[in-house]
Short mmCIF file of C-alpha atoms in Angstrom, two decimals:
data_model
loop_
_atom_site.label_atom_id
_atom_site.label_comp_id
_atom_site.label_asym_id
_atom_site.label_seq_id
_atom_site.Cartn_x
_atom_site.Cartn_y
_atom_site.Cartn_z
CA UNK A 7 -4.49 49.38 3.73
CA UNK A 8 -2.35 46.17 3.88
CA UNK A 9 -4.44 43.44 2.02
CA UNK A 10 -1.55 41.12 2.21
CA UNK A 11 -2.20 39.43 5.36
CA UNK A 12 -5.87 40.11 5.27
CA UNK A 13 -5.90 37.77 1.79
CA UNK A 14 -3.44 35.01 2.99
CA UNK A 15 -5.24 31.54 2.60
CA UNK A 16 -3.50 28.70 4.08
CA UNK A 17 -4.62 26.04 1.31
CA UNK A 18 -2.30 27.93 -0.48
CA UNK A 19 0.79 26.57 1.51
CA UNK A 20 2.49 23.66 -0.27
CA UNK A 21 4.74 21.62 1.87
CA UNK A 22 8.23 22.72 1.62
CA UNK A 23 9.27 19.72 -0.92
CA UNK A 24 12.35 19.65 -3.02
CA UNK A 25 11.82 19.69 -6.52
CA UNK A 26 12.89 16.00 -7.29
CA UNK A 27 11.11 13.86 -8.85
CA UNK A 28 10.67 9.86 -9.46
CA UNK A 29 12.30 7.86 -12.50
CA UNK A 30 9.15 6.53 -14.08
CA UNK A 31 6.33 8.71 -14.86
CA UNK A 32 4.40 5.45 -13.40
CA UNK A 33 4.27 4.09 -10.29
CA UNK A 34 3.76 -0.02 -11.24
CA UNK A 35 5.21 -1.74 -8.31
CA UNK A 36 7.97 -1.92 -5.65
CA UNK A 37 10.14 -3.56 -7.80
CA UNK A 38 10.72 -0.70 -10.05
CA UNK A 39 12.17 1.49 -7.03
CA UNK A 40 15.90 1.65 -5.61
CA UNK A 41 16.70 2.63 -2.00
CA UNK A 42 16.93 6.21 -2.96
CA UNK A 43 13.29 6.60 -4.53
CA UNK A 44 11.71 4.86 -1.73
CA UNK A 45 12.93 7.39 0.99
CA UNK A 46 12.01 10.29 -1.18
CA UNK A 47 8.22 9.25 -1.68
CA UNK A 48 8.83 8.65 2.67
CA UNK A 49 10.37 12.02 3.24
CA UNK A 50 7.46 13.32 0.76
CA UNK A 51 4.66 11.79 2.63
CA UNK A 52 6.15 13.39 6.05
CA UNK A 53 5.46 16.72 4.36
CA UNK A 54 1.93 15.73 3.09
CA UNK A 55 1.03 14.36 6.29
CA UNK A 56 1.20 18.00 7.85
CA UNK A 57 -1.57 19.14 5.33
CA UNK A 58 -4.02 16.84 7.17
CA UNK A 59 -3.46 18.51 10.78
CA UNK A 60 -4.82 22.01 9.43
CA UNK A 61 -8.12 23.64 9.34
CA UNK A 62 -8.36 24.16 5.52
CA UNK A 63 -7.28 20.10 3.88
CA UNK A 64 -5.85 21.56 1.36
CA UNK A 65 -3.56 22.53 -1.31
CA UNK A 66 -3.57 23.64 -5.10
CA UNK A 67 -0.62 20.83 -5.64
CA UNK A 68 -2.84 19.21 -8.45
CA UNK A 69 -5.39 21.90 -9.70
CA UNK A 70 -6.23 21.13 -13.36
CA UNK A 71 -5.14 17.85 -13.16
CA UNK A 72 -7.58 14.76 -13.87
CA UNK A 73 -7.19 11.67 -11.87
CA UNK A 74 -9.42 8.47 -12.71
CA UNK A 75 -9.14 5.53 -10.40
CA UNK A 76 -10.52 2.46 -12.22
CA UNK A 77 -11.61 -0.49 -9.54
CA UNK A 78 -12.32 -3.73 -10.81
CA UNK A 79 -12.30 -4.96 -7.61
CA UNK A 80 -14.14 -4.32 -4.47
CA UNK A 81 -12.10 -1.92 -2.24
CA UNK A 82 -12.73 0.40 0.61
CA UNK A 83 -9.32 1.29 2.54
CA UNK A 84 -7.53 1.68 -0.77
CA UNK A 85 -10.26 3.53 -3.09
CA UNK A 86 -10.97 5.82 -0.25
CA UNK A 87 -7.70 6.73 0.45
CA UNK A 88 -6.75 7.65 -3.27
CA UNK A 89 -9.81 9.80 -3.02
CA UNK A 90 -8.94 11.99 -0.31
CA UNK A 91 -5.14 12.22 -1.59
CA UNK A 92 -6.49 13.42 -4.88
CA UNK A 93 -8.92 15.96 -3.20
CA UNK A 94 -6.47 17.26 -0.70
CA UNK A 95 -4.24 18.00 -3.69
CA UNK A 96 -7.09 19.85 -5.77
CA UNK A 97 -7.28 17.41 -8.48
CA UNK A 98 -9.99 16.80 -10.88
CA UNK A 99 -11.34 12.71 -10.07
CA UNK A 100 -13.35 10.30 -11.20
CA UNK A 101 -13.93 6.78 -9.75
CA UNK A 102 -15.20 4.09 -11.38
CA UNK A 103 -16.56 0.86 -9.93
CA UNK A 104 -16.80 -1.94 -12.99
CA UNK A 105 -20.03 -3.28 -11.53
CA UNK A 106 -21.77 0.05 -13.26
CA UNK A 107 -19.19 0.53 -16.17
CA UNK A 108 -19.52 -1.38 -19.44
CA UNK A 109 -17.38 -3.81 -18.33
CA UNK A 110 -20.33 -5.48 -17.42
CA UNK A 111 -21.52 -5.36 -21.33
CA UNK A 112 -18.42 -7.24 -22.09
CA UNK A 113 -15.98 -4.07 -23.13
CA UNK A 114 -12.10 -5.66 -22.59
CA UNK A 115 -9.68 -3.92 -20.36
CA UNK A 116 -8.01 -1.78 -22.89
CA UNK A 117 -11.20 -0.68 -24.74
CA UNK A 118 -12.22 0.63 -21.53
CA UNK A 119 -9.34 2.41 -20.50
CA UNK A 120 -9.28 3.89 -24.27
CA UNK A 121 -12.13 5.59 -24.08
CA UNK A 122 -11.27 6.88 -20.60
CA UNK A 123 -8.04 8.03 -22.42
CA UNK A 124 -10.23 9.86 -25.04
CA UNK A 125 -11.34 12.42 -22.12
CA UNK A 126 -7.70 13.24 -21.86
CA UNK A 127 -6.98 12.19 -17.82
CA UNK A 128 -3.33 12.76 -16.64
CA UNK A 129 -3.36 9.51 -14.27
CA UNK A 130 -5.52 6.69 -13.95
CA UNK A 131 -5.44 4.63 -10.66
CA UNK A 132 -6.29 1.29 -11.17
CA UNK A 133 -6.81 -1.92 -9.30
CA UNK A 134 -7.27 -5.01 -11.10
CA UNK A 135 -7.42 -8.93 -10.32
CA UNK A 136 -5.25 -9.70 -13.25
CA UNK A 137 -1.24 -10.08 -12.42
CA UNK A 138 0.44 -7.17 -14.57
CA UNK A 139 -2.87 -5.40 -16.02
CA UNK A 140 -1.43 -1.99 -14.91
CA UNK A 141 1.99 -2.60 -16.41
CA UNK A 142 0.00 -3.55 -19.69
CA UNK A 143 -1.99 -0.04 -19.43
CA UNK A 144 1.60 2.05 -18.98
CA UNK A 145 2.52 0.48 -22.35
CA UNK A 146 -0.53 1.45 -24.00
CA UNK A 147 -1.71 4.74 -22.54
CA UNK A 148 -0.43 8.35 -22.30
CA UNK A 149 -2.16 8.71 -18.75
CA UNK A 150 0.61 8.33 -16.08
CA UNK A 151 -0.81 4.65 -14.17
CA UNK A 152 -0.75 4.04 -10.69
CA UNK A 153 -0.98 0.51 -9.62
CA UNK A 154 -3.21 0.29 -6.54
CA UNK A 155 -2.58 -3.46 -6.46
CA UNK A 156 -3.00 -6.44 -9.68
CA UNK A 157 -3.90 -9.69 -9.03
CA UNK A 158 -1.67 -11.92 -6.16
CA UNK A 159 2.17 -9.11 -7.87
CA UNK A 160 1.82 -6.25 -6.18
CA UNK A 161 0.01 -3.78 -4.14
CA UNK A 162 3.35 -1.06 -3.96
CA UNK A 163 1.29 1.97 -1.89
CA UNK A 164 0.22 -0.49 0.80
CA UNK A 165 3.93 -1.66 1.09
CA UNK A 166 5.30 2.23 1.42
CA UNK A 167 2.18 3.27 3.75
CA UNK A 168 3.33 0.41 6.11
CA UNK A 169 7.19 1.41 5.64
CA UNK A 170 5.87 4.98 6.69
CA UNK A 171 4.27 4.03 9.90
CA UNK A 172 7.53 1.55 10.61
CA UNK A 173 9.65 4.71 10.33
CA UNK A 174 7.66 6.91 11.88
CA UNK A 175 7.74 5.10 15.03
CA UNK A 176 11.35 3.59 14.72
CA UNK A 177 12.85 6.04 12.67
CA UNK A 178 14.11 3.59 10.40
CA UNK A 179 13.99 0.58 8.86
CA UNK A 180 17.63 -0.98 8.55
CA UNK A 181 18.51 -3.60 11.02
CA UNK A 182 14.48 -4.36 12.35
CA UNK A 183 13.29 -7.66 12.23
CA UNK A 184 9.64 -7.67 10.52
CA UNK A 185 7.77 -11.00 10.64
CA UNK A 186 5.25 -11.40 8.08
CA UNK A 187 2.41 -14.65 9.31
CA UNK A 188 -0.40 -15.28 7.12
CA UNK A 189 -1.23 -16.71 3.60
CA UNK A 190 2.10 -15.66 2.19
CA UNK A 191 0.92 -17.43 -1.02
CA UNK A 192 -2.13 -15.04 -2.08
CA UNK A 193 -0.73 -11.96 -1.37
CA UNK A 194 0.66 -9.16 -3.22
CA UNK A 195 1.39 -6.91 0.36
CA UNK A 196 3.81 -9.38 0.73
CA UNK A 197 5.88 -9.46 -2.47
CA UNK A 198 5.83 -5.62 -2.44
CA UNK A 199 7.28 -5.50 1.54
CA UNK A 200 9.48 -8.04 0.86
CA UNK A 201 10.68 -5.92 -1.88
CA UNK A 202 10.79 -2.70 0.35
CA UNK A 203 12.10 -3.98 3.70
CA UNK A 204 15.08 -5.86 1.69
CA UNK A 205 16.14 -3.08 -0.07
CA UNK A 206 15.95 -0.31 3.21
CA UNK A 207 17.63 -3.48 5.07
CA UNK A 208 15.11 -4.91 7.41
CA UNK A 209 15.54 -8.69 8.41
CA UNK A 210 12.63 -10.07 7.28
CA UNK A 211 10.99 -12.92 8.57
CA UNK A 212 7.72 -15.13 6.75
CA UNK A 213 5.34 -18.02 8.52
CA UNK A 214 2.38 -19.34 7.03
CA UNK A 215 1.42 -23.31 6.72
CA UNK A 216 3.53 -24.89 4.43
CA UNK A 217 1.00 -24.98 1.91
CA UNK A 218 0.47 -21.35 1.78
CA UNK A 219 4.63 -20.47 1.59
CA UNK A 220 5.61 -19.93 -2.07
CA UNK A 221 7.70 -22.38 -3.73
CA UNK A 222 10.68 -19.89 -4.57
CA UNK A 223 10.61 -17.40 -1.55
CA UNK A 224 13.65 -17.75 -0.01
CA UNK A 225 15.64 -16.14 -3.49
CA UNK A 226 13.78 -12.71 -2.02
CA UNK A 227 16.38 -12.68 0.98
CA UNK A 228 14.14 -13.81 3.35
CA UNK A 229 13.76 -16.04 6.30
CA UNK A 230 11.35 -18.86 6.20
CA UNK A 231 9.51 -20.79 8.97
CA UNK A 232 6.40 -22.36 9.34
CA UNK A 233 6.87 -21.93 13.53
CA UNK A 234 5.15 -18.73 14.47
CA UNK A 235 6.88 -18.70 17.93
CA UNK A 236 10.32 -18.30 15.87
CA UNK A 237 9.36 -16.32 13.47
CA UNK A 238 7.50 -13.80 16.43
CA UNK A 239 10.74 -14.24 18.48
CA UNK A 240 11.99 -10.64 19.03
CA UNK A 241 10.44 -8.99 16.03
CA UNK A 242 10.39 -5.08 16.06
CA UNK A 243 7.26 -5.39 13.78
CA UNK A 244 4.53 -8.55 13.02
CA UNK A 245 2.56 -7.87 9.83
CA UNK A 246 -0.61 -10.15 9.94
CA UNK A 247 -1.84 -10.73 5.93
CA UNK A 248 -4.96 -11.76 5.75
CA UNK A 249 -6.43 -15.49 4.76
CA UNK A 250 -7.44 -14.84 1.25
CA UNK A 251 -10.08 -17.54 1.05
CA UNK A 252 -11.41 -16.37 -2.08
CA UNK A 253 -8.27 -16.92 -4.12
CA UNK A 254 -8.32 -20.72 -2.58
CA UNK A 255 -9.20 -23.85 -4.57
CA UNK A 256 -9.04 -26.85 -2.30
CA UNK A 257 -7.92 -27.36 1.42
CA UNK A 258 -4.49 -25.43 2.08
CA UNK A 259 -5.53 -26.28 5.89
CA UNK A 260 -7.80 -28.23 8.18
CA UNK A 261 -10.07 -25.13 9.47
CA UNK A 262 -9.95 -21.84 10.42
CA UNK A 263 -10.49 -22.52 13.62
CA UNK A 264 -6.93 -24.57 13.26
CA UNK A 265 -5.66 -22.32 11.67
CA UNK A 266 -5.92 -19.24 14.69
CA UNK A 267 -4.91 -22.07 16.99
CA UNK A 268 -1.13 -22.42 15.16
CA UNK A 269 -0.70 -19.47 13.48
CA UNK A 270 -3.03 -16.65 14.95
CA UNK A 271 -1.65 -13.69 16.87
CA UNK A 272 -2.49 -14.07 20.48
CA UNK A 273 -1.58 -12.12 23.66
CA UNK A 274 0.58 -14.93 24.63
CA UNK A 275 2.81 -15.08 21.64
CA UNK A 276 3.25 -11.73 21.61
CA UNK A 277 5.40 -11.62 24.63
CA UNK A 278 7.87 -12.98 22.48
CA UNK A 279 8.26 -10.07 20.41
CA UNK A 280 10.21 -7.12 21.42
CA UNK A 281 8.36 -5.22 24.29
CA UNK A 282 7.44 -2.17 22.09
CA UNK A 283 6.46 -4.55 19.42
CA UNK A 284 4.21 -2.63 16.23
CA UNK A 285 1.23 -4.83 15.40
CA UNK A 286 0.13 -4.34 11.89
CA UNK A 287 -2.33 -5.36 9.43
CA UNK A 288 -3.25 -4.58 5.69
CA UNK A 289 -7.06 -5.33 6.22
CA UNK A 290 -9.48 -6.40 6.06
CA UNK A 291 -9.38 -8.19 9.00
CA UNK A 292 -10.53 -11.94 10.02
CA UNK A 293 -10.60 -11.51 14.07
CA UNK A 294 -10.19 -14.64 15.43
CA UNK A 295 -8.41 -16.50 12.42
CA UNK A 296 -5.42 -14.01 11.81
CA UNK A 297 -5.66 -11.57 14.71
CA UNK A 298 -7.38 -12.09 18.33
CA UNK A 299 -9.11 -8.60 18.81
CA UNK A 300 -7.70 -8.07 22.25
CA UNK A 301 -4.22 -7.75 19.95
CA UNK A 302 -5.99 -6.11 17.27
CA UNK A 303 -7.00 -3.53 19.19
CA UNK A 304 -4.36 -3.59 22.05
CA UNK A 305 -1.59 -0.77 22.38
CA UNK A 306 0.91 -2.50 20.03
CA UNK A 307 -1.30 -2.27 17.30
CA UNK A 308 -1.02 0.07 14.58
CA UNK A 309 -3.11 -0.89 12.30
CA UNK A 310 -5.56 2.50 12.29
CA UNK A 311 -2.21 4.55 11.58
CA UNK A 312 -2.00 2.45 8.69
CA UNK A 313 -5.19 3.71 7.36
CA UNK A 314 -3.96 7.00 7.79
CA UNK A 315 -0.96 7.36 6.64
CA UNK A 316 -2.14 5.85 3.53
CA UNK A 317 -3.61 9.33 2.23
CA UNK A 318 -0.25 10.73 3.07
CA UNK A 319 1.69 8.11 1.25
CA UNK A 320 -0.57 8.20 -1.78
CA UNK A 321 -0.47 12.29 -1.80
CA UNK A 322 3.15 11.78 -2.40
CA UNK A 323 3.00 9.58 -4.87
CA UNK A 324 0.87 11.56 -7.05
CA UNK A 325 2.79 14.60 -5.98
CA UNK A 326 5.78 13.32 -7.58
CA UNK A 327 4.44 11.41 -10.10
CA UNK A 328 3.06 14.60 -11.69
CA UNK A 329 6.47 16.18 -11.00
CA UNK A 330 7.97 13.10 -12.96
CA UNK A 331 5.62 13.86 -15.77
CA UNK A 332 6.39 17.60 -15.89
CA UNK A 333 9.75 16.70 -16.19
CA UNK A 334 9.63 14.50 -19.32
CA UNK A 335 7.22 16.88 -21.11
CA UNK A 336 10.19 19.39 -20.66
CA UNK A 337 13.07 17.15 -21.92
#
């Protein structure tokens, strides 16, 4: 008898993938990617994507591998996604929330990732509201680190999970005009799309109030305006960042209510977008203040693809970031 076919197990099936592999063996931010890296983690994802459409979720991509993600801020979207990624590829994980680690006891940063270190993981997956804590850890540590967003830098698997759902609608990204509206000032999604979308050759637009536009923006190779109606003006794509109200100190506007009424995405100003116009958003969302729900959950808006591509995106990043460190260990 045949067993062959009888024993075939389709968690067994990695995605045809070409054996190529990232620069770094860390993945700290946008910045640290040309052109060429960013399509391959795309093209990756594409493949990875295809493992969540079968029965069995599955694949031994990551078997004996440990993965820690270490949260020192509150996350859902992002934590949750890394989870799945990590369990679709048959990795070992661990998640830690600070508010039960001994962070709380007053253990610094690199103490704590130390002793996590100690139990000998092969990435760590951190978020952390300090600018350039995970480039710190890469410096330090053996563990390949993941940055899954530090302080108001960068948040880079956001910034590729959106350039995923761009392209899988467009097809590409060169030549669209993306406007960005929201508190530009706050945010690390939008240093790391800027990043992205300039270098895959988008025409990017920003809006925000003037008070919430960084000083030195423009040197990114964007367009600034603080008039939504130009900046919406026959955009392929509007990215709505959220008002960060917890990174604010003072008045940066009258109200929120004010706010909506100049800046928020409404049915009416989106007829001045193209007519097959994407709608997305990072989350969380503020409806009514960045987003009226009829747009929110209108059919422009893409915002629940988002969420889903984001296991896909992050699958690839791990995929190839344990390639990457397979590939130093050999050299």
């Amino acid at each position: 008898m045949n067993t062959a076919a009888t024993d075939h197990n389709p968690a067994h099936d990695v995605p045809d993938i070409a054996p190529v592999t990232l620069r770094s063996r860390h993945l700290l931010g946008i910045d640290g990617l040309d052109a060429g890296e960013i399509s391959l983690i795309l093209d990756t994802a594409e493949a990875m994507k295809e493992i969540g459409t079968r029965s069995v979720k599955k694949v031994p991509t990551l078997r004996g591998r440990t993965v820690v993600n270490l949260f020192f801020e509150p996350s859902t979207r992002t934590r949750t996604s890394f989870e799945i990624a990590e369990k679709r590829l048959s990795a070992d994980t661990l998640s830690i929330a600070t508010s039960t680690s001994s962070v709380t006891k007053g253990e610094t940063l690199l103490d704590t990732v130390r002793n996590l270190e100690a139990m000998a993981p092969d990435m760590i997956v951190m978020r952390h509201a300090s600018s350039g804590a995970p480039h710190l850890l890469a410096r330090m540590c053996r563990s390949a680190i993941v940055n899954a967003g530090d302080g108001m830098h960068e948040h880079p698997t956001q910034a590729l999970l959106d350039a995923f759902t761009i392209r899988e609608r467009r097809k590409h990204l060169k030549g669209l005009k993306v406007a960005i509206v929201g508190d530009l000032l706050h945010s690390r999604v939008l240093r790391s799309n800027i990043l992205l979308l300039t270098k895959m050759g988008a025409d990017v637009w920003v809006c925000g109030p003037p008070t919430l536009v960084p000083a030195e923006i423009r040197r990114f190779g964007v367009r600034v305006t603080s008039f939504v109606d130009e900046a919406v003006a026959d955009a392929d794509v509007v990215m709505l960042l959220r008002i960060q109200l917890e990174r604010m100190e003072g008045a940066y506007f009258p109200s929120l209510r004010e706010y909506f009424q100049v800046f928020g995405m409404t049915e009416a100003r989106l007829r001045l977008a193209k007519p097959d116009v994407m709608i997305m958003h990072p989350g969380p969302m503020n409806r009514g203040v960045e987003i009226a729900s009829e747009v929110a959950d209108g059919p422009y808006s893409v915002i629940l693809d988002q969420v889903a591509n984001g296991v896909a995106v992050r699958m690839a990043v791990l995929y190839l970031l344990a390639g990457g460190a397979e590939h130093e260990e050999a050299a």
